[in-house]
Coordinates of C-alpha atoms in Angstrom, one line a residue:
Chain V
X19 CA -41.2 18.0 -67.3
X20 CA -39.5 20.7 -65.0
X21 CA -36.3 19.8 -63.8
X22 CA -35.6 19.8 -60.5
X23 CA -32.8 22.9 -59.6
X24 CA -30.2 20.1 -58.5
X25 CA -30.4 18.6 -61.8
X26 CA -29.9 21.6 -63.6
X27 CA -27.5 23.8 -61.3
X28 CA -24.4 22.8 -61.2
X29 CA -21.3 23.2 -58.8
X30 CA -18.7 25.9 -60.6
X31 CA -15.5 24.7 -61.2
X32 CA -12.2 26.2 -60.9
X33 CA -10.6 25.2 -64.0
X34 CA -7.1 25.7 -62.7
X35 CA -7.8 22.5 -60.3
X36 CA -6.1 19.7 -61.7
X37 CA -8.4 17.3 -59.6
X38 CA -11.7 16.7 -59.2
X39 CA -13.0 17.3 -55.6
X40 CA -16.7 17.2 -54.9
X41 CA -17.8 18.4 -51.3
X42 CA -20.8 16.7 -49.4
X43 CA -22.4 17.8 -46.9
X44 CA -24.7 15.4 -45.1
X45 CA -25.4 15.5 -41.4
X46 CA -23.3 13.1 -40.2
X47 CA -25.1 10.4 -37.9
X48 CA -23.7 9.7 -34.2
X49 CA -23.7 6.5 -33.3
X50 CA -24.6 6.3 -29.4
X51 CA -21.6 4.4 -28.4
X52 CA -22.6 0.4 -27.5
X53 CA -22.4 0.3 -23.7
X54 CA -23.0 -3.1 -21.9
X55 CA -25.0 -2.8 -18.8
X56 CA -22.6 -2.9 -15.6
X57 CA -23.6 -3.5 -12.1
X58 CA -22.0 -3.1 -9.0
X59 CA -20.0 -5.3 -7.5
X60 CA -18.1 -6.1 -4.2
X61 CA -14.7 -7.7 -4.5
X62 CA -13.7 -9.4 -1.2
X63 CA -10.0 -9.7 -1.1
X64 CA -8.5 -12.7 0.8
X65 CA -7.5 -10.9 3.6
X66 CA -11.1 -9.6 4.1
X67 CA -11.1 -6.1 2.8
X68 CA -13.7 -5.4 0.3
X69 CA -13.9 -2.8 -2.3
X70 CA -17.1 -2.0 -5.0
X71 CA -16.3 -1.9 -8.9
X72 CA -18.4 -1.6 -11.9
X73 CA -18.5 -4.7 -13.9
X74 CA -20.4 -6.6 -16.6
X75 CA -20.9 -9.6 -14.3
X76 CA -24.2 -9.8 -12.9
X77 CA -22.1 -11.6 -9.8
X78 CA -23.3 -9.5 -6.4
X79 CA -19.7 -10.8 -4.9
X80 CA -16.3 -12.0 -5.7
X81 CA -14.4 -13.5 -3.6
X82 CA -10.6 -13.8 -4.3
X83 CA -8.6 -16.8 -3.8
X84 CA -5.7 -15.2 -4.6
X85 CA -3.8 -12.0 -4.9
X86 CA -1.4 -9.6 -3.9
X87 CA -2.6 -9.7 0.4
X88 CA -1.7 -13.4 0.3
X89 CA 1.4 -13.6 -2.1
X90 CA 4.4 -14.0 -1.3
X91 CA 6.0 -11.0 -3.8
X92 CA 3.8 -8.8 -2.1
X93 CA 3.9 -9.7 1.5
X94 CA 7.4 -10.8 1.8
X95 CA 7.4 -11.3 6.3
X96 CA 4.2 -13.1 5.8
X97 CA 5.8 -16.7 7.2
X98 CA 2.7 -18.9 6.3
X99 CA 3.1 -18.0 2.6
X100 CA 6.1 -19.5 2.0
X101 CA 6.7 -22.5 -0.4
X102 CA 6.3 -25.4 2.5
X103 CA 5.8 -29.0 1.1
X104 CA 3.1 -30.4 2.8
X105 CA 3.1 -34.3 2.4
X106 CA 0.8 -35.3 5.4
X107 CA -0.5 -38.7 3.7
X108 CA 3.7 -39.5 3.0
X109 CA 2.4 -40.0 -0.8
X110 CA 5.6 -37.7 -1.7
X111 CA 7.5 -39.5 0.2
X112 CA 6.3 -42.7 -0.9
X113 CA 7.2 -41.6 -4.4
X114 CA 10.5 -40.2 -3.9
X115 CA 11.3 -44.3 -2.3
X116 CA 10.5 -45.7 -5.4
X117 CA 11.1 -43.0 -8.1
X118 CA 13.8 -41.5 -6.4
X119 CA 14.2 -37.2 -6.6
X120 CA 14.7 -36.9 -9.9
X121 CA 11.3 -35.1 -10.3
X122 CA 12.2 -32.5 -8.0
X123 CA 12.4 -29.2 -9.1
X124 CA 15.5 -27.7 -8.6
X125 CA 14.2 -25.0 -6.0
X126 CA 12.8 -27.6 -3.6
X127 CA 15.9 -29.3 -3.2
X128 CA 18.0 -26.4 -2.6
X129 CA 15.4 -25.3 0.0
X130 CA 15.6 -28.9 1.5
X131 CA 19.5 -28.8 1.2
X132 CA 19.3 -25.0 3.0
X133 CA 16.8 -26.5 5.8
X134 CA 19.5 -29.3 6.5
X135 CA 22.3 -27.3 6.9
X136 CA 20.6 -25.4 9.4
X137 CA 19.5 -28.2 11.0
X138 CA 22.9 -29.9 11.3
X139 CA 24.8 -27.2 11.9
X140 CA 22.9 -25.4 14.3
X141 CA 25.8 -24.6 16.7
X142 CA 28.5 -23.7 14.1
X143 CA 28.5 -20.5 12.0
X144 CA 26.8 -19.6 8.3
X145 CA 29.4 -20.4 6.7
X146 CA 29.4 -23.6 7.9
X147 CA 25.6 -24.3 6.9
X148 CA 26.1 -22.8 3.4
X149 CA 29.2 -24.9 2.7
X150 CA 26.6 -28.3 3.7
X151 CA 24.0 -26.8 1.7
X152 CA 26.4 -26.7 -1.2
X153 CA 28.2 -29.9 -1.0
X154 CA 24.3 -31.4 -0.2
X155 CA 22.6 -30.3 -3.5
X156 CA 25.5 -31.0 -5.6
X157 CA 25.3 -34.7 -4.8
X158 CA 21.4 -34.7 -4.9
X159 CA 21.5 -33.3 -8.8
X160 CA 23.9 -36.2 -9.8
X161 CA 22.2 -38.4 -7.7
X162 CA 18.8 -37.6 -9.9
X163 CA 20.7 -37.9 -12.9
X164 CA 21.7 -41.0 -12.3
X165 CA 18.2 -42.1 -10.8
X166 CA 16.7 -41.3 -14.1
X167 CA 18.9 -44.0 -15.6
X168 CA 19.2 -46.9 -13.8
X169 CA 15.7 -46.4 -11.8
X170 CA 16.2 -45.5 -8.7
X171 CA 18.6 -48.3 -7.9
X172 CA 21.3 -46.2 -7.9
X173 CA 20.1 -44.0 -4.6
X174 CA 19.9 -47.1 -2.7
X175 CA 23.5 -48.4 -4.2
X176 CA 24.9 -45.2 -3.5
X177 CA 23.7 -44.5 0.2
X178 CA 24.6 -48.2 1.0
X179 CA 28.0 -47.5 -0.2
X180 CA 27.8 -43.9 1.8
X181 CA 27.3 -45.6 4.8
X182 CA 29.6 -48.3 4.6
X183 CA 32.2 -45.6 4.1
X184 CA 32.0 -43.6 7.3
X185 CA 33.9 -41.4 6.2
X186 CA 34.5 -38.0 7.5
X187 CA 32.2 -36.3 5.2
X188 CA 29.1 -38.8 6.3
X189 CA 27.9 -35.8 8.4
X190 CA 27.4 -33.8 5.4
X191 CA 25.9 -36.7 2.8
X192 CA 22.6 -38.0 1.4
X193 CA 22.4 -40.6 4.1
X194 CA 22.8 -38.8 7.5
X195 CA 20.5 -36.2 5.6
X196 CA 17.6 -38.4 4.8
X197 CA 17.9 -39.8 8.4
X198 CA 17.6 -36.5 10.1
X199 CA 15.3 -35.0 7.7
X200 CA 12.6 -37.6 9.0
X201 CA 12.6 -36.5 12.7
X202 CA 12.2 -32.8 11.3
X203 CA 9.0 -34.0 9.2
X204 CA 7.4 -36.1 12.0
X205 CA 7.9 -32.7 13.8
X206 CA 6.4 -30.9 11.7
X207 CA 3.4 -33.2 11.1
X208 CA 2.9 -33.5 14.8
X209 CA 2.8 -29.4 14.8
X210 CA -0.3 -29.6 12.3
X211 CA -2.1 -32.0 13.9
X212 CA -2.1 -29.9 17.0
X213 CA -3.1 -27.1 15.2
X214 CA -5.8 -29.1 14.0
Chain E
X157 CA 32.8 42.4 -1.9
X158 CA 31.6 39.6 -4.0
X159 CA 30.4 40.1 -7.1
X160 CA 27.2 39.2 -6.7
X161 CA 26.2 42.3 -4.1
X162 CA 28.1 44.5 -6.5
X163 CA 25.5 44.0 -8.8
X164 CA 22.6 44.2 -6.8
X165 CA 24.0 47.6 -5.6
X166 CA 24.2 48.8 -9.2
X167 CA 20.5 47.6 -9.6
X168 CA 19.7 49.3 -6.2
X169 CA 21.3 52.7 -7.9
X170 CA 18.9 52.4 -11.1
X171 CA 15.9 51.2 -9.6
X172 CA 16.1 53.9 -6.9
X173 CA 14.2 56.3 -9.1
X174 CA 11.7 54.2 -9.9
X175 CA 8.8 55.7 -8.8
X176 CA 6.9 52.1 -7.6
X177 CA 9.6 50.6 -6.2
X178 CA 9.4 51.1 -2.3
X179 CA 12.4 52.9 -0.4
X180 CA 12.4 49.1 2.2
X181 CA 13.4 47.0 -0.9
X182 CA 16.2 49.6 -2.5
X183 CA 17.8 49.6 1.1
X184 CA 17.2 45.7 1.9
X185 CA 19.2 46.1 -1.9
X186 CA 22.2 48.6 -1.6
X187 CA 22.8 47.6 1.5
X188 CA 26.1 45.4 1.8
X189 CA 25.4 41.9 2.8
X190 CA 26.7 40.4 5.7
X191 CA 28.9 37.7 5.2
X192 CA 27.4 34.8 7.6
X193 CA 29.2 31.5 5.9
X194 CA 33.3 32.7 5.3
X195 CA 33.3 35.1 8.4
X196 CA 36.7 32.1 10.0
X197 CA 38.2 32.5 6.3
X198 CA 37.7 36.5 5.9
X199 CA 39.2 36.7 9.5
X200 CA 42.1 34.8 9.0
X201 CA 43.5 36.4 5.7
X202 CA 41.8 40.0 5.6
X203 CA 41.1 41.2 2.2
X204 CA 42.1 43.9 0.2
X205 CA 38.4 45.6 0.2
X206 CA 36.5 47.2 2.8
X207 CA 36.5 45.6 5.6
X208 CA 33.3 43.2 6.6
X209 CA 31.6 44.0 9.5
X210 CA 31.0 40.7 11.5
X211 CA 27.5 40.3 12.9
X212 CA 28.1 40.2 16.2
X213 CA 25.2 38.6 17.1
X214 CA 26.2 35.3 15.7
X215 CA 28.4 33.6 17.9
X216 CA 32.0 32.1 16.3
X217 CA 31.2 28.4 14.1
X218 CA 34.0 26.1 14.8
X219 CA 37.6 26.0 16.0
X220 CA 37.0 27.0 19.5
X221 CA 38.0 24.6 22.3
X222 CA 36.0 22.8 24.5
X223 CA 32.9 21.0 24.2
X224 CA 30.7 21.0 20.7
X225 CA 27.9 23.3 20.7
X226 CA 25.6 20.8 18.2
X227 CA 25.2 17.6 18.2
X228 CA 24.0 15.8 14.9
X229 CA 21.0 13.8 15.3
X230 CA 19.2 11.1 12.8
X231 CA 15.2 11.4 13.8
X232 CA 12.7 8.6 12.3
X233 CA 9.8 9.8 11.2
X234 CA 8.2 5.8 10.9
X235 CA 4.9 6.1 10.0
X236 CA 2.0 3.3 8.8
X237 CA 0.7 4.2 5.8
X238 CA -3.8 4.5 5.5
X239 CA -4.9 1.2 4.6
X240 CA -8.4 2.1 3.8
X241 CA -9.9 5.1 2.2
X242 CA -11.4 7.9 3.6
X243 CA -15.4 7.5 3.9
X244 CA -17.3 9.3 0.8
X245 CA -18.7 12.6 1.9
X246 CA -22.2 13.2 1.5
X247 CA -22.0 15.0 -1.5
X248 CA -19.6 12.3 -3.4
X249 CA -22.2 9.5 -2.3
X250 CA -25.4 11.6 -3.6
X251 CA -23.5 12.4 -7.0
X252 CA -22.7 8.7 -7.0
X253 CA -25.7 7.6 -6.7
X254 CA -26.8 10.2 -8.9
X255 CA -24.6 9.5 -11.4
X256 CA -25.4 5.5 -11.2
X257 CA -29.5 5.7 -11.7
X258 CA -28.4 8.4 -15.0
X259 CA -26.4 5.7 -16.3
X260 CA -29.2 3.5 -15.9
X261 CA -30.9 5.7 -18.7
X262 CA -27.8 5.4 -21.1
X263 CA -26.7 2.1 -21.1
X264 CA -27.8 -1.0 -22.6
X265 CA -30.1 -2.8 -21.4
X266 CA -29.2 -5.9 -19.0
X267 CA -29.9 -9.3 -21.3
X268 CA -30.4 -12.0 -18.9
X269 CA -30.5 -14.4 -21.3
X270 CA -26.5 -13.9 -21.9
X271 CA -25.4 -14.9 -18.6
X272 CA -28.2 -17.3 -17.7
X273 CA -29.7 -20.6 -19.3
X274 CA -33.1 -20.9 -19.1
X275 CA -34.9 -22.9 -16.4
X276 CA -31.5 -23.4 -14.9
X277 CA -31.2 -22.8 -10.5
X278 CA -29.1 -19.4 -11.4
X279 CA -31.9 -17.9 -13.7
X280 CA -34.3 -18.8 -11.1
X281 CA -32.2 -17.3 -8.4
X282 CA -32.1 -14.1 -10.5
X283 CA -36.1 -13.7 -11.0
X284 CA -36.7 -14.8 -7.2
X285 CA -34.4 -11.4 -6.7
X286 CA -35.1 -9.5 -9.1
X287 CA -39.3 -9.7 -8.7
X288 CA -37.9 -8.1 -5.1
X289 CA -36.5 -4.9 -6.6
X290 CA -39.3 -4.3 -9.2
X291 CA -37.9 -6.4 -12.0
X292 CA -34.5 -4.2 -12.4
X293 CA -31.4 -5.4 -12.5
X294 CA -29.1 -2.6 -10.4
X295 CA -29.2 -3.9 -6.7
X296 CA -28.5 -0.5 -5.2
X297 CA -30.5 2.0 -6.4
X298 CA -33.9 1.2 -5.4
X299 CA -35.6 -0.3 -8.0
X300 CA -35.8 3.1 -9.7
X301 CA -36.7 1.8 -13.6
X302 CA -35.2 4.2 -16.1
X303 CA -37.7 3.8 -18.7
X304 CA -41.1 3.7 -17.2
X305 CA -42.9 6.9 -16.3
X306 CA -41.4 7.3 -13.2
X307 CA -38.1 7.6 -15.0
X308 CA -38.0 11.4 -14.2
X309 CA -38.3 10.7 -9.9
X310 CA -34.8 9.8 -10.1
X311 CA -33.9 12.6 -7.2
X312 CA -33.4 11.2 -3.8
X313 CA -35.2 13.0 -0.8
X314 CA -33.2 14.9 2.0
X315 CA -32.5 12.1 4.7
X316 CA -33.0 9.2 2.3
X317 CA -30.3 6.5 3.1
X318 CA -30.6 4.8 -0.2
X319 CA -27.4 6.6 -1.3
X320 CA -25.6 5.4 1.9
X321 CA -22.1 2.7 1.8
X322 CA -23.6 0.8 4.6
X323 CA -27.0 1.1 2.6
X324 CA -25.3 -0.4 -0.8
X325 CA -23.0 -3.2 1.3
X326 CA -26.4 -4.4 2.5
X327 CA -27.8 -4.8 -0.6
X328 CA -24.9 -6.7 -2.3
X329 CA -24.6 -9.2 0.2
X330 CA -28.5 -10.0 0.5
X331 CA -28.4 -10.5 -3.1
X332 CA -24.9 -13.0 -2.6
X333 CA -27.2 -15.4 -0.9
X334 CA -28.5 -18.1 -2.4
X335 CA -32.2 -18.7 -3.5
X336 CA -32.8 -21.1 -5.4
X337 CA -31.4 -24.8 -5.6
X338 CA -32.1 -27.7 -8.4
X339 CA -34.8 -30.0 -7.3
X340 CA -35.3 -33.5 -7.2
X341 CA -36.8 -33.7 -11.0
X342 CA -33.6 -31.4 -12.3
X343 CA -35.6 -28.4 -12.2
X344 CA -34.5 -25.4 -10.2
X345 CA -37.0 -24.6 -7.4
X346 CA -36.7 -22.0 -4.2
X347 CA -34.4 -22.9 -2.0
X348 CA -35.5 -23.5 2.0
X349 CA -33.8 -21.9 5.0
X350 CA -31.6 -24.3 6.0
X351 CA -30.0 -24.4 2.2
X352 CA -29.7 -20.7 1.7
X353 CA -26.2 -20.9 3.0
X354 CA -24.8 -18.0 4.8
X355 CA -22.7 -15.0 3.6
X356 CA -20.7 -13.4 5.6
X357 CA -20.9 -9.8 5.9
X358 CA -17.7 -7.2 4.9
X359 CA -15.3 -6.0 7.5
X360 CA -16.2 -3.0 9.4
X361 CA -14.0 0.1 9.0
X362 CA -13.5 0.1 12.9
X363 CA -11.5 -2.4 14.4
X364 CA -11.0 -3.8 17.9
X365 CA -8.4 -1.5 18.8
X366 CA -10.2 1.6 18.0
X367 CA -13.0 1.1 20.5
X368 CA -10.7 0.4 23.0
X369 CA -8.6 2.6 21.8
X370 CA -5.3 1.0 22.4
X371 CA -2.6 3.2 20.8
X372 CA 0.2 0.7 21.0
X373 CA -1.7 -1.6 17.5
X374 CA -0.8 -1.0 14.6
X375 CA -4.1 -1.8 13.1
X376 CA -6.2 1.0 14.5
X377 CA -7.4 4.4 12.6
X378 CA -7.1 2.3 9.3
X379 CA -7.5 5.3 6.9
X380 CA -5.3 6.9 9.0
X381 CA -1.3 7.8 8.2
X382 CA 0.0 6.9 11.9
X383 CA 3.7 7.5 13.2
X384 CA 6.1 5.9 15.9
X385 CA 5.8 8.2 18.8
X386 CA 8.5 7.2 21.8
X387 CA 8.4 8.4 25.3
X388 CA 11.3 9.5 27.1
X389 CA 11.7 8.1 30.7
X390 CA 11.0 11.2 32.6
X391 CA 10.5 12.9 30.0
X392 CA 8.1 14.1 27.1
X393 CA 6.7 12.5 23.9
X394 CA 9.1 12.7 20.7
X395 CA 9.6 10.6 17.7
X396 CA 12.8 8.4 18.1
X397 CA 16.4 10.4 17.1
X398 CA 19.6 9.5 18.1
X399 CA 22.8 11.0 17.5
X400 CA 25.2 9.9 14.7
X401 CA 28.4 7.9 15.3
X402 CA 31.5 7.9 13.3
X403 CA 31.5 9.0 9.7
X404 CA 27.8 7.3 9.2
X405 CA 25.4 9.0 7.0
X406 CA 22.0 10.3 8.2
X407 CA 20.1 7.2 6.3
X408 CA 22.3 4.5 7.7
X409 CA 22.3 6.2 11.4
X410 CA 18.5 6.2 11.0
X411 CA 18.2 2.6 10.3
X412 CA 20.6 1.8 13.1
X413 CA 18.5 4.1 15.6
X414 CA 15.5 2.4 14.3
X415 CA 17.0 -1.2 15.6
X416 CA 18.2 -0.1 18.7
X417 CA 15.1 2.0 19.6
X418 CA 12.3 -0.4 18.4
X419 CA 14.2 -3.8 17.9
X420 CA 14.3 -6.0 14.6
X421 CA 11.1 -7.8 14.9
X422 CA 9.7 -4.7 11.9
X423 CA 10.2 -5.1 8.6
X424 CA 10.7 -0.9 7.5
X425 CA 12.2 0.8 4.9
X426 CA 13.6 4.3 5.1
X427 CA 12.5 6.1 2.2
X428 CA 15.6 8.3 0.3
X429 CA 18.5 9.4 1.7
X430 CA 16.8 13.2 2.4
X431 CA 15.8 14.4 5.8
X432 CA 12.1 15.6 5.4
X433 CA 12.5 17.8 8.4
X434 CA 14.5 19.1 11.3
X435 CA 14.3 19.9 14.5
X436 CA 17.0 22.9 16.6
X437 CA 17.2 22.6 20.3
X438 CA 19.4 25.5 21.7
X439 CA 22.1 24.8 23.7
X440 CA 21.8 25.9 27.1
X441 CA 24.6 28.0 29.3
X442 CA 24.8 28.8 32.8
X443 CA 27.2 31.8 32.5
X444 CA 29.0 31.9 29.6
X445 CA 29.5 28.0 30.2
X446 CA 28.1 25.4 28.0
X447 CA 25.9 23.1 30.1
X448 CA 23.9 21.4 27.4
X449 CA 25.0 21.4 23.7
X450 CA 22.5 22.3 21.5
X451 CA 20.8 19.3 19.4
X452 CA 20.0 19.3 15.3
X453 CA 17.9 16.5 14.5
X454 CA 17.3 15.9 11.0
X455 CA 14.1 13.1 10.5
X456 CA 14.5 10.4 7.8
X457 CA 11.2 9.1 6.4
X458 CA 10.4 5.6 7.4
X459 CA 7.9 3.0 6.2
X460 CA 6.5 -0.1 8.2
X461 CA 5.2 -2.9 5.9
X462 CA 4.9 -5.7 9.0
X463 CA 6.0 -6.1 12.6
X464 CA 5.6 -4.2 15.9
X465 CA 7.6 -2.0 17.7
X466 CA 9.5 -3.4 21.1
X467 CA 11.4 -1.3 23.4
X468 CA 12.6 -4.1 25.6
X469 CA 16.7 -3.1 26.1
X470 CA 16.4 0.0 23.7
X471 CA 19.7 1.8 24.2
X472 CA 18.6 5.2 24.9
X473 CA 16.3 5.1 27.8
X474 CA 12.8 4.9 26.1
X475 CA 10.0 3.4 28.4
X476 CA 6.6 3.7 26.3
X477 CA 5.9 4.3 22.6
X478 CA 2.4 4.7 20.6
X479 CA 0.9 4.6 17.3
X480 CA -0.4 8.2 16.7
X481 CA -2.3 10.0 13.7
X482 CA -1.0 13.7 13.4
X483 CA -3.9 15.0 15.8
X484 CA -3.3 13.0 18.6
X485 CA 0.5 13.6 18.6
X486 CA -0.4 17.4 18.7
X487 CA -1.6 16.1 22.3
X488 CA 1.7 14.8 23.4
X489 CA 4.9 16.0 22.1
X490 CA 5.3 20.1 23.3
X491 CA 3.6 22.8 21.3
X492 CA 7.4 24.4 20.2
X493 CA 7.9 20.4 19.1
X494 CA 5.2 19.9 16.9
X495 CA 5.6 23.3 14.8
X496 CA 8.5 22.3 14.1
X497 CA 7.7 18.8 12.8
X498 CA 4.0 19.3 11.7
X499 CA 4.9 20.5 8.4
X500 CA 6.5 16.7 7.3
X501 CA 3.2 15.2 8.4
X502 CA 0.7 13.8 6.3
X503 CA -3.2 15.5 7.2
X504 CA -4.6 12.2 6.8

């Protein structure tokens, strides 16, 4: 039986090569590469300006709830994107009476403590407002701490004791601050139901 | 003679008999250069070399009494930056298209069963739709199929408006709508009218201000660049300058101009500390005596992110102002004006 010639030729070696190398040749296959099918799509931002993308989701339209034309990073003089509480059914507040502030985040209050130094100083200078904000969120955080443990009755011990006091710094405390910080939500509560 | 013109006359002196260098440049060369910065120093403690000739067209710099010939000025160049871009030309939206029913050919093909559940409202929707565009899942291209034998008609026709944005919006959105709805045995059926639901269409790229073309919005020629443009009372179109006080710098006179020319209900930014232009008004004698010192103003590049301009009690007699694109404040501010300036404005 005849060989076939790759059988019987061989590949000369260099006999000077320490190693071994054997060359191949084949023809090397190219994968096509795996492409998903994409469609186009519309992507509404939340300010209403639309832009088209390729995508793998068969979705015609996407409609953002949020990003960078309604954030507040991006759109800084934007007023209606600040970080407003809104507590229109008083459920917050209802809370905050029986659980006291101590689940406040920090933030909130100083925003709170900021808002009322406006408020109550509206006349008098910045320094003045600061100086309120300051001495206002420094009792609220010791105030939390102790509502976390005794329960809240320490808040109601504390204003009692506040206002029984008198004292030339009552303009400045929890007390006068939780009485005109009602007038200023009612306000603001009356504001959206007229926008409504 | 400084150094520096020594040695380009010894370069003149070799290069002179170079037979391809021309006889203007060896002269523009070897001759000596005219002193125009230290002429007050050269003048005041002669030297030991030749003697300078002064130009005597240029007029003395400093140290002469009476009024200043120059005043400094800080010009904003406040400008609202495109918010949209341009519209495709018709050759980007053919090879778009183009390029979109090719990749047709290429890609995988769309499996429905991926994304949608059988006999669920969402696989119905998707056959109600797709039966309309010849059983083919791009919305946009026409129900061209890639692999049937009309694969190779995948040209568009002169005047065909398949290829259009408008054309492609139009199709997105009819597809957003709703078709099919679950029924009352839990199977998905067609929806009716009434519970299609409506989808609201994309914004147009022109707003209300441009068909009225009120120049004073800020929210008009959206893929526009558009600048601050102030008008003098009795006098021409410019953008706002004014002139610096004290020992401020150009950026912090700019912002201050800004305020008193425009108010503070903007929120800007002036971008870099680097005029990007200037404009050089002569001064103006009536013989021999200065009647009106000369003006350099140097323009500071400005940004508006939010807010309008207000010229109620600006400080330096401003009665109108206008939101411009580059064209249309070629139309208002003097032809000498706008060569200077045009330069440090964006085409678009």
């Amino acid at each position: 039986m005849a060989k076939l010639p790759s059988a019987t030729l061989r590949r000369a070696h260099l006999p000077s090569s320490p190693q071994q190398f054997t060359q191949c040749r084949h023809a090397s296959l190219l994968r096509r590469p795996h492409r998903p099918y994409t469609f186009t799509q519309l992507v509404t931002l939340s300010d209403g300006s639309t832009y088209t993308q390729r995508t793998t989701s068969p979705q015609p339209i996407y409609r953002s709830t949020k990003d960078t034309r309604n954030h507040p990073l991006w759109q800084p003089s934007l007023d209606n994107l600040r970080n407003v509480e809104q507590d229109e059914a008083g459920r917050l507040r209802a809370f905050r009476n029986r659980f006291g502030r101590g689940w406040d985040l920090e933030s909130t209050g100083e925003d709170a403590g900021s808002k009322e130094g406006k408020n109550a100083a509206a006349g008098s200078g910045a320094d003045a407002s600061k100086k309120t904000a300051a001495v206002g969120a420094g009792s609220d955080e010791e105030g939390s701490l102790m509502d976390l443990i005794s329960g809240g009755a320490y808040t109601q011990s504390y204003q009692q004791t506040r206002e029984a006091s008198k004292g030339p710094k009552g303009g400045e405390g929890q007390g006068a601050k939780a009485s005109a910080k009602d007038p200023a939500e009612d306000d603001s509560e009356k504001a959206k139901k007229k926008k409504k | 003679m400084t150094a520096s013109s020594r040695g380009s006359q010894a370069a003149a002196s070799l290069i002179r008999i170079h037979p391809r260098v021309c006889s203007d440049c060896i002269n523009h060369i070897s001759r000596p250069t005219q002193r125009s910065y230290a002429t007050e120093a050269a003048s005041l403690k002669p030297l030991d070399g030749p003697q300078v000739t002064r130009p005597s067209n240029l007029p003395p710099v400093t140290s002469h009494p009476g009024p200043a010939e120059y005043i400094t000025k800080s010009g904003i160049l406040l400008s609202r930056p495109p918010l949209l871009t341009r519209p495709p030309t018709s050759f980007e939206k053919a090879f778009f298209f183009y390029q979109k029913r090719l990749n047709e050919r290429l890609v995988m093909p769309f499996s429905r069963y991926f994304y949608f559940k059988k006999d669920t409202p969402a696989d119905t929707d998707w056959k109600i739709k797709a039966r309309e565009r010849n059983w083919q899942p791009a919305r946009e291209l026409g129900g061209y199929s890639p692999y049937g034998p009309e694969a190779w008609n995948d040209e568009l026709l002169v005047g065909d408006k398949l290829s259009e944005t408008s054309t492609i919006m139009e199709a997105l959105v009819k597809d957003g709508q709703v078709r099919a709805v679950e029924g009352k045995d839990g199977k998905a059926q067609e929806a009716r009218e009434e519970e299609k639901g409506k989808v609201e269409k994309p914004l147009g790229r022109i707003t209300e201000a441009d068909k009225t073309n009120d120049q004073k919005r800020l929210d008009r020629k959206l893929n526009r660049t558009l600048y601050l443009c102030v008008k003098r009372e009795n006098g021409g179109w410019g953008l706002p300058s004014g002139a610096l006080e004290g020992r401020e710098n150009l950026h912090q006179a700019a912002e201050r101009v800004l305020v008193q020319t425009a108010g503070v209900n903007m929120n800007t930014w002036i971008v870099g500390h680097v005029p990007v232009g200037h404009h050089i008004l002569q001064p103006y004698y009536v013989d021999g005596k200065l009647e009106r010192p000369g003006e350099r103003t140097f323009f500071m590049k400005g940004r508006i992110m939010a807010g309008q301009a207000n010229l109620k009690g600006n400080l330096f007699g401003l009665s109108d102002f206008k939101w411009l694109t580059k064209q249309e404040l070629e139309d208002h501010v003097r032809p000498k004006y706008f060569s200077a300036i045009r330069n440090m404005l964006a085409e678009r």
